[in-house]
Amino acid sequence: MYVFPAPAQPSVAIRGSALRFPVHRIHCVGRNYAEHAKEMGSVAGLENPTFFSKPADAVVADGVDVPYPPGTTNLHFEVELVLALSGGGSGIAPERALDHVYGYAVGLDLTRRDLQAAAKARGGPWDTAKGFDHSAPISAIAPASEVGHPAHGLLWLEVNGQRRQQADIGEMIFGVRECIAELSKWYALAPGDLIYTGTPAGVGPLQRGDRFVAGFADIARLEGRIACAQARGVMTRRSRAERAPKGSGL
Ligand code: MN
């Protein structure tokens, strides 16, 4: 009954299971670690964390090459704890928030940092900087029924064998409960939603051929490589959004 075959349902592996987690939406939290907020030029403590999103089909599985995206010369890594929801709703109270968590994963919020800086400078939207194809690598999801609901645990990232980011998730400004409660004030959360909970300090660039390994405690592990070949749909160094005249309503 569709005019062409419906797009495939994006999904994520579940640790120790043949079942898969169907992705509904990808929500992201920005500025959720004080030290990272500072390195991005925010004055820590004066601003609440912020929210943005990525398309559901931006997920990239563990062990799969990530194409270097077009339209940027400054692709950045951001390692993050990812929440996978099996429940949802609006106006979720913090004390009920964990009831909606199916499990935990580690992921990368890949960012076209040059486009983000340009968007910030002109007060424009971040979409081209954040919500692009293949921008959300993610490990297998560890079910909370097996690993519980950790309040602490080391989140880390290595690039080409060098430790680049690490922090305890207890340092998050919005903890797991608050991320869910706050997001549910703005969006109806639903089963299949992923929440990338923000990155610690230490973000930096990835080049073609770089290998990354990320982990969260003994709960999740993600490996991958930035592909050596250029992604298709190559654009010039300055994206269309960047070239658009001021006030063009993009
Ligand atoms: Mn992020």
Short mmCIF file of N, CA, C and O in Angstrom, two decimals, residues 17 85 95 97 101 109 129 192 209 226 244 250:
data_model
loop_
_atom_site.label_atom_id
_atom_site.label_comp_id
_atom_site.label_asym_id
_atom_site.label_seq_id
_atom_site.Cartn_x
_atom_site.Cartn_y
_atom_site.Cartn_z
N SER A 17 22.16 -11.51 22.67
CA SER A 17 20.83 -11.88 22.18
C SER A 17 20.80 -11.76 20.67
O SER A 17 21.52 -10.95 20.08
N LEU A 85 15.45 3.26 25.46
CA LEU A 85 14.16 3.24 26.17
C LEU A 85 13.23 2.15 25.64
O LEU A 85 13.13 1.94 24.43
N GLU A 95 11.85 10.20 39.54
CA GLU A 95 11.87 8.96 40.34
C GLU A 95 11.25 7.76 39.62
O GLU A 95 11.41 6.63 40.05
N ALA A 97 11.81 7.53 36.16
CA ALA A 97 12.48 7.54 34.86
C ALA A 97 13.15 6.20 34.52
O ALA A 97 13.09 5.75 33.37
N VAL A 101 13.87 2.62 31.06
CA VAL A 101 15.16 2.30 30.43
C VAL A 101 15.27 0.81 30.18
O VAL A 101 15.23 0.01 31.12
N ASP A 109 28.74 10.70 19.37
CA ASP A 109 27.97 11.78 18.75
C ASP A 109 28.93 12.49 17.80
O ASP A 109 29.57 13.47 18.17
N ALA A 129 25.49 20.10 11.37
CA ALA A 129 26.66 19.79 12.21
C ALA A 129 26.47 18.49 12.98
O ALA A 129 27.44 17.85 13.37
N GLY A 192 11.95 2.56 21.90
CA GLY A 192 12.81 2.67 20.72
C GLY A 192 13.63 3.95 20.70
O GLY A 192 14.52 4.10 19.87
N GLY A 209 40.89 6.82 8.19
CA GLY A 209 41.79 5.75 8.60
C GLY A 209 41.97 5.62 10.10
O GLY A 209 42.52 4.62 10.58
N ILE A 226 37.26 5.22 10.83
CA ILE A 226 36.81 6.18 9.82
C ILE A 226 37.33 5.68 8.48
O ILE A 226 38.54 5.48 8.31
N ALA A 244 24.36 29.86 2.60
CA ALA A 244 23.05 30.54 2.52
C ALA A 244 23.16 31.95 3.10
O ALA A 244 23.82 32.16 4.10
N LEU A 250 16.76 29.07 6.86
CA LEU A 250 17.11 27.64 6.82
C LEU A 250 16.76 26.95 8.11
O LEU A 250 17.08 27.44 9.16
#
